[in-house]
XYZ file of C-alpha atoms in Angstrom:
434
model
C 122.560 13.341 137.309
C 122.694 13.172 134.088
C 124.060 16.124 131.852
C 121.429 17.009 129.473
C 118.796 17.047 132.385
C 120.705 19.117 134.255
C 121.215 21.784 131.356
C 117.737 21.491 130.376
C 116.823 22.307 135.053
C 119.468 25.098 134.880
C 117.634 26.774 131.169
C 114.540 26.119 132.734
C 115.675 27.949 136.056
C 117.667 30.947 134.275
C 114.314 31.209 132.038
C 111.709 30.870 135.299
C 114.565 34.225 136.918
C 113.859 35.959 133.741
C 110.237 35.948 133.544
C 109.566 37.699 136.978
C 111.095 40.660 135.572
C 113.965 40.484 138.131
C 117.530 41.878 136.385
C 119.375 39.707 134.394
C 122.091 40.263 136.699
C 120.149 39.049 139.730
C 118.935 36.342 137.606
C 122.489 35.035 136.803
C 123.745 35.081 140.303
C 120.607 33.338 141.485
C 120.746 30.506 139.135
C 124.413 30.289 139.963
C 124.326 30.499 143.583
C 121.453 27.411 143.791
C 123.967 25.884 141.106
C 126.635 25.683 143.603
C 124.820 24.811 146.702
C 122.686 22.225 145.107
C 124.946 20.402 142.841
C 128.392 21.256 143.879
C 130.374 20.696 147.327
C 132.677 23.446 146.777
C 131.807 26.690 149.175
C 129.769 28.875 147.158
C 130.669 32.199 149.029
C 134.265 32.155 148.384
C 134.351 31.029 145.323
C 131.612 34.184 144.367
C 133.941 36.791 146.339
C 136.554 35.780 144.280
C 135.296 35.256 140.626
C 133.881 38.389 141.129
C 136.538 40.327 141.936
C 138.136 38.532 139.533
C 135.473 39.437 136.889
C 135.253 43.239 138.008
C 138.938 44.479 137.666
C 139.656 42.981 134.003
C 142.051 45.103 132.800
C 140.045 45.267 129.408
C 136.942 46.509 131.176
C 138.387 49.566 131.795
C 137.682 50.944 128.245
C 134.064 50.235 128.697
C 132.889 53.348 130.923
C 134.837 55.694 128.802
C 133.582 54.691 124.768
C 130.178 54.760 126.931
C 130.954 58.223 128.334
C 132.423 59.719 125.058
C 128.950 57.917 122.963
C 126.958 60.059 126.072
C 129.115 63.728 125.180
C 128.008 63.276 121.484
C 124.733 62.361 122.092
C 124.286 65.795 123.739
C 126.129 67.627 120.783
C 125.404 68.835 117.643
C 127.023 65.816 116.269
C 124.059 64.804 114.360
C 122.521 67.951 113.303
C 126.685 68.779 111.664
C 126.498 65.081 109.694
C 123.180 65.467 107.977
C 124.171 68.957 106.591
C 127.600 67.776 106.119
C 126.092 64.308 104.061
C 123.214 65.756 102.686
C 124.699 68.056 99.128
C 126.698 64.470 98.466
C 123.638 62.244 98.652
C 121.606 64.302 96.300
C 122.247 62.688 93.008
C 122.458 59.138 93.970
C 119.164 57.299 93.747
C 117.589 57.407 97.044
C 119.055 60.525 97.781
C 118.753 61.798 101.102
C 117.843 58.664 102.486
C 121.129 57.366 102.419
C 122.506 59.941 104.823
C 120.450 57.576 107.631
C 122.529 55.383 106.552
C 126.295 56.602 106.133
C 125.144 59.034 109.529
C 124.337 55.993 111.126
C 127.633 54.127 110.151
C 129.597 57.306 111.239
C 127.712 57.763 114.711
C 128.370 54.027 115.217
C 132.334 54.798 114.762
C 131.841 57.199 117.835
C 129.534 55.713 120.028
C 129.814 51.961 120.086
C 125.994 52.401 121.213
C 123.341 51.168 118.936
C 120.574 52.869 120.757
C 122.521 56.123 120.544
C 122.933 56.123 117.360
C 118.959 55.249 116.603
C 118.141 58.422 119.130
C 120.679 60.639 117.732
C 120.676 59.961 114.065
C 116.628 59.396 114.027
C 116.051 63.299 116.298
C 117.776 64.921 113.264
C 117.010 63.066 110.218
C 113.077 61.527 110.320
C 111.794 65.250 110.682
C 113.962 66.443 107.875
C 113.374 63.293 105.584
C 109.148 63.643 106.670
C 109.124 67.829 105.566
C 110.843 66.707 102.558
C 108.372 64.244 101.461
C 110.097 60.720 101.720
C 108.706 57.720 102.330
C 108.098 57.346 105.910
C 108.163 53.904 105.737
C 111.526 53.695 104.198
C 113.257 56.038 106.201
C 111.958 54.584 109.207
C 112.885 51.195 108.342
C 116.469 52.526 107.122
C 117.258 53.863 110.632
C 116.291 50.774 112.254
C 118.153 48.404 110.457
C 121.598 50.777 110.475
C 121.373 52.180 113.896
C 122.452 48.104 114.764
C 125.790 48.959 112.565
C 126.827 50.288 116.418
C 126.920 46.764 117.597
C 129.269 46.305 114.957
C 131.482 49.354 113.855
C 134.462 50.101 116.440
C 134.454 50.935 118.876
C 132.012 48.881 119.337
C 130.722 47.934 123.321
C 128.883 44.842 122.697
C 133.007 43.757 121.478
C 134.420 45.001 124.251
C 132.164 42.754 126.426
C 132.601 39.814 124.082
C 136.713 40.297 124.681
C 136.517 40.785 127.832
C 134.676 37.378 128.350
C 136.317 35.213 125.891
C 139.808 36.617 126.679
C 140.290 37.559 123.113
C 142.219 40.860 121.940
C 139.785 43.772 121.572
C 142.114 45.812 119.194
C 141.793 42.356 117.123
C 137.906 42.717 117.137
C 137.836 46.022 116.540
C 139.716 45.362 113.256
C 137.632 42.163 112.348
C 134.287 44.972 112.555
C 135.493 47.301 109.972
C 135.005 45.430 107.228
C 131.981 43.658 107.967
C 130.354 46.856 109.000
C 131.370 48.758 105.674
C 129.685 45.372 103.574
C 126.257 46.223 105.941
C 126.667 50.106 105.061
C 126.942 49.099 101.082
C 123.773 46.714 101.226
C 121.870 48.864 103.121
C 122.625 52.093 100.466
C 121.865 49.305 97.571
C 118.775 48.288 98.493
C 117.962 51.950 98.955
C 119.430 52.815 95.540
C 117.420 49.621 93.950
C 114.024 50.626 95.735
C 114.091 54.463 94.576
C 114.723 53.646 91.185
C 111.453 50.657 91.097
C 109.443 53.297 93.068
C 110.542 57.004 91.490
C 106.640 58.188 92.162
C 107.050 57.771 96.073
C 110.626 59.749 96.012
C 110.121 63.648 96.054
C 111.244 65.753 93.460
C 114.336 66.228 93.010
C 115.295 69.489 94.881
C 117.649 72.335 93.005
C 121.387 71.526 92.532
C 123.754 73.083 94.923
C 127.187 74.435 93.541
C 130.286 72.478 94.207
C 131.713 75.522 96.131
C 128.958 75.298 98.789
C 128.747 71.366 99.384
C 132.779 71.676 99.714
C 132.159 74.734 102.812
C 129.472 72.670 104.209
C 131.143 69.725 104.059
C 133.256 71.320 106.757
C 131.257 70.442 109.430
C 131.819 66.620 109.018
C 135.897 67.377 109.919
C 135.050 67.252 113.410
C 133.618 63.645 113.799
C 135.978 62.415 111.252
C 138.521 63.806 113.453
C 137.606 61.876 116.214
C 137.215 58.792 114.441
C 140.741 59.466 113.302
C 141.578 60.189 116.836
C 140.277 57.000 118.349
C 140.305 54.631 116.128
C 143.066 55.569 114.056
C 145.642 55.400 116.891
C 144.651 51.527 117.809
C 145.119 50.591 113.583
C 148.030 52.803 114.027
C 149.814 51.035 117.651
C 150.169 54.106 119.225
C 147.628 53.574 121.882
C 145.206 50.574 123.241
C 142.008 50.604 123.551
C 141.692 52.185 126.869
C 144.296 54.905 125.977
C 142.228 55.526 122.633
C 138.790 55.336 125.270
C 140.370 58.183 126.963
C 141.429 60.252 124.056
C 138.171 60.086 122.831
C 136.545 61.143 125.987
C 138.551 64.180 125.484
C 138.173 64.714 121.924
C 134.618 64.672 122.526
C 134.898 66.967 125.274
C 136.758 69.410 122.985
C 133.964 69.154 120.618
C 131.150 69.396 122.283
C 132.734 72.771 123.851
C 133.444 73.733 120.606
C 130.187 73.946 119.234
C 128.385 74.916 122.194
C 126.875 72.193 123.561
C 129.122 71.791 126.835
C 127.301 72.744 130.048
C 127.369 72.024 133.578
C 123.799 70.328 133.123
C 125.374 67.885 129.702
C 128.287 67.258 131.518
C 126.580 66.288 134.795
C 123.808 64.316 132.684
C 126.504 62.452 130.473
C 128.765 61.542 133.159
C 126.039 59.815 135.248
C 124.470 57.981 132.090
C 127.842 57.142 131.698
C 127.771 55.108 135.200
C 124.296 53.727 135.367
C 125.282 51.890 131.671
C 128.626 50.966 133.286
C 127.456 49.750 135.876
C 124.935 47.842 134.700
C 127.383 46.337 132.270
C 129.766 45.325 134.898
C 127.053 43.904 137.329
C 126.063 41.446 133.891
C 129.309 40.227 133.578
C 130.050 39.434 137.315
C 126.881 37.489 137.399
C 128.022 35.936 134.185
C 131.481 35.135 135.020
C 130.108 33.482 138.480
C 127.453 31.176 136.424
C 130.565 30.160 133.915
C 132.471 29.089 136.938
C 129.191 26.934 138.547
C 128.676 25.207 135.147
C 132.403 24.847 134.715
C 132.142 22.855 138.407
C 128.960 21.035 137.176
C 131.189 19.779 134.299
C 128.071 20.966 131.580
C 130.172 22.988 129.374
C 132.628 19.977 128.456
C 129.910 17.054 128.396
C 128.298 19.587 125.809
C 130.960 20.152 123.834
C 132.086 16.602 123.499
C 128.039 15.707 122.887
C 128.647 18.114 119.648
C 131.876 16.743 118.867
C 129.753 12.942 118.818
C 127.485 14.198 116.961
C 129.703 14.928 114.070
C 127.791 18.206 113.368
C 129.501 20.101 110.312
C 130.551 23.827 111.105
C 127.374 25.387 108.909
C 124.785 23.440 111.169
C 126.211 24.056 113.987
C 126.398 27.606 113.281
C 122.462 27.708 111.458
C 121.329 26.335 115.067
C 123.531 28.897 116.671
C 121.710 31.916 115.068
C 118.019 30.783 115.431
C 119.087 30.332 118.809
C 120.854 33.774 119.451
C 117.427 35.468 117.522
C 114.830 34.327 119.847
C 117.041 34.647 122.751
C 117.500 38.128 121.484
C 113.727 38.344 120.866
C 113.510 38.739 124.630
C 116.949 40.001 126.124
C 119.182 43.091 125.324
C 121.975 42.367 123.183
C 124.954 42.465 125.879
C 122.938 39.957 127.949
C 122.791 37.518 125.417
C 126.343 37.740 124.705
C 127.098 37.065 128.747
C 124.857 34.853 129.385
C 125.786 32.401 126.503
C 129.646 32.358 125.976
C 130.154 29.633 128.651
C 128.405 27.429 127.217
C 129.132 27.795 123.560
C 132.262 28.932 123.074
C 133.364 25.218 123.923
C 131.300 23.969 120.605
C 132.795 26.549 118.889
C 135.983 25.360 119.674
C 135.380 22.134 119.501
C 134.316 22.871 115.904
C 137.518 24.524 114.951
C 135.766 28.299 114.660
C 138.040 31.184 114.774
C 137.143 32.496 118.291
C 137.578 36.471 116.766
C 135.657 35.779 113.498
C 132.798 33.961 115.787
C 132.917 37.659 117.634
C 131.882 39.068 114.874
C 129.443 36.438 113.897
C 127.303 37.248 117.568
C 127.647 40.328 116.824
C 125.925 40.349 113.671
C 123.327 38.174 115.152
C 122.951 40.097 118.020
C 122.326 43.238 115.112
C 119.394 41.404 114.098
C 117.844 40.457 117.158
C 117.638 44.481 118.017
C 114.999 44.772 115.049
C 113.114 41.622 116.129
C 110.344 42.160 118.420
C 108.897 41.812 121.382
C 111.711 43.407 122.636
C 114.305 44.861 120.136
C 115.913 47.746 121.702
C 116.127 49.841 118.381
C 112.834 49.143 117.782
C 111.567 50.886 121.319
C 113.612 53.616 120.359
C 112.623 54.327 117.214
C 108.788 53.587 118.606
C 109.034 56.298 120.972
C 110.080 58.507 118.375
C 107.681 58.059 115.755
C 104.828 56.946 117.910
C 104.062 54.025 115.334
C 103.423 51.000 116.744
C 106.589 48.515 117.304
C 105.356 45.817 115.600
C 104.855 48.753 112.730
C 108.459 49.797 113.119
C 109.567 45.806 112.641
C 107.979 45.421 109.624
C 109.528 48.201 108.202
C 112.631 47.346 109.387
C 111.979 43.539 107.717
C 113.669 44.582 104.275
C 117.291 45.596 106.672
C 116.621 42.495 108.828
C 116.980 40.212 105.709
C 119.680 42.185 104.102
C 121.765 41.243 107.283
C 120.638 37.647 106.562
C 122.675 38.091 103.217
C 125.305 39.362 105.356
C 125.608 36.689 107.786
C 125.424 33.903 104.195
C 128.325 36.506 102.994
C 130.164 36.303 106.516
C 130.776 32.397 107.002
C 130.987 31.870 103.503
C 133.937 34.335 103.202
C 135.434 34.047 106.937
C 138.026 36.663 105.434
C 135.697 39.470 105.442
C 136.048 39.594 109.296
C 140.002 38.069 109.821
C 141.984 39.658 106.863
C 141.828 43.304 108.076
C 143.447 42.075 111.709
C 145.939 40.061 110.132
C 146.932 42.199 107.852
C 147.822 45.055 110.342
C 149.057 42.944 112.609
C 151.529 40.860 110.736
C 152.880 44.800 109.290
């Protein structure tokens, strides 16, 4: 049969899976499973047993369930509540004002929870009700915590990495390095556009409230040591080489632990609640991947992934096209599946273009990433966008238009990204070659 057709049966099939409503990780192992008895004379039931064994005891993985764990501990803190007091007397005088500290809280929560719809929940609870009684622009604020609760998809430790590692066999203390940058360029174009819109729109901005003395935005600035300390903790001792990104998983667990003790937050009820949304996300996760790991091995027995990639190779397609079709592809497939999914249920069948195109297999990590950011304010089905919409009650086509001005400044990003591949690869080998 020839290849193309048989692509275009499988798509059609993973597609047909998808729209009962049946979970993606059902989906993938159906598709698979016909795959192999259909097409291919190889057993399928051994060859499932083992890829997923194979697939469910990566040593990599095992960082996964605790980042999610320690992102489920904070979200029952006071984490947020200590970063908008801690943010807010610094924000003050910069155009925009408190409107920023969605931002910069966003980008810190991100550092700590790897989570972009923890982050939306835990940063929006706090600071819509605060920047609404102050008199800011609903719209704005709205659309500012949409487009940087996605800088969790991006900022280490970042899950939607970990699962992109952990497929491609690439390093994850590498990715998490290639993030930091990129995410800090997101942070600055968000807080410019913010800065740029206050100043061409001073009579929707609130007066400006009285100043606070230096002394008491020092003593409140206290309360941000905490989280800082943790992102020290964590993150700090991968840059550092003192620990991998399990070890740092687990010291964060405990550092969050510590500090949700500290301030009171610790219960039997948060721990009890934490730990299990810790395993229903893991395990989720995990079944995605073993589905996804036995469809790359079908397709690899099919032969599809290398007919495809030597198709592109024919084709003569130059690095930018390829990587234009790439993201309108990766945006309406994210239109309609969660971020982690897409990742999955694509990477055996394009990382071979990408290599075949000479890409830089971490900086493409971060490129998926990115494009996975956007597809979470995209609807019918962004995630950030349902949990911001169950927030604010607005409608979630509402929240996406508000969100429109963030979803183009990651556009920018993405132009900034490939144009300047360093933005993503100096920071890892930098540290790396010290």
């Amino acid at each position: 049969m020839d290849f193309s057709l048989l692509s275009f049966l499988l798509g059609l099939g993973m597609l047909a899976a998808l729209a009962t409503g049946i979970w993606v990780a059902v989906a993938l192992f159906a598709v698979a499973l016909a795959t192999m008895m259909l097409l291919v004379s190889v057993p399928a039931g051994p060859v499932m047993a083992t890829t997923v064994w194979g697939a469910s005891h990566h040593w990599d993985l095992t960082a996964l369930p605790m980042f999610i764990w320690m992102g489920e501990i904070l979200f029952r803190s006071r984490l947020s509540e200590d970063m908008f007091a801690g943010l807010s007397p610094w924000m003050r005088n910069l155009p925009g004002r408190l409107l920023h500290v969605n931002i910069l809280g966003c980008g810190i929560f991100a550092a700590v929870s790897g989570s972009s719809a923890a982050t939306a929940a835990t940063v929006g609870r706090m600071s819509l009700p605060e920047l609404r009684s102050r008199g800011y622009d609903e719209k704005l604020a709205i659309g500012t915590l949409a487009g940087s609760a996605t800088l969790g998809l991006l900022i280490p430790p970042s899950i939607i990495l970990i699962v992109y590692g952990a497929a491609t066999e690439q390093s994850i203390a590498r990715l998490f390095m290639a993030g930091v940058l990129p995410g800090a360029m997101l942070c600055l174009l968000f807080m410019g556009y913010v800065a740029v819109w206050a100043m061409l729109n001073r009579d929707k901005m609130p007066a400006k409230e009285d100043k606070i003395p230096l002394w008491t935005q020092i003593k409140v600035t206290r309360r941000l040591f905490p989280v800082i300390g943790l992102i020290i903790g964590v993150i700090g001792s991968i840059y550092a080489g003192l620990a991998s990104p399990t070890e740092a998983a687990a010291i964060g667990v405990v550092l969050a632990l510590l500090l949700s003790w500290a301030s009171g937050t610790l219960t039997r009820k948060s721990f009890a609640d934490g730990l299990l949304g810790a395993t229903r996300t893991s395990c989720m996760i995990a079944f995605i991947l073993a589905g996804a790991a036995f469809l790359t091995v079908a397709m690899g027995y099919t032969g599809i992934p290398r007919e495809l990639a030597s198709w592109i190779g024919g084709m003569d397609m130059s690095p930018y096209v390829l990587l234009l079709a790439l993201t309108i592809f990766f945006i309406v497939l994210g239109c309609f599946l969660d971020g982690i999914s897409v990742v999955v249920l694509t990477t055996s069948v394009i990382l071979p273009m990408v290599e075949q195109a000479g890409l830089d297999l971490i900086w493409f990590g971060i490129f998926i990433v990115l494009v996975v950011e956007m597809s979470q304010i995209t609807p019918p089905v962004g995630f950030n966008l349902f949990v911001i919409q169950g927030m604010t009650g607005r409608n979630i086509f509402s929240v996406a238009r508000m969100a429109l001005p963030f979803f183009l400044l990651m556009v920018v990003a993405l132009v900034l990204l490939v144009a300047f591949p360093g933005l993503a690869l100096w920071l890892p080998e930098t540290m790396l070659s010290n």
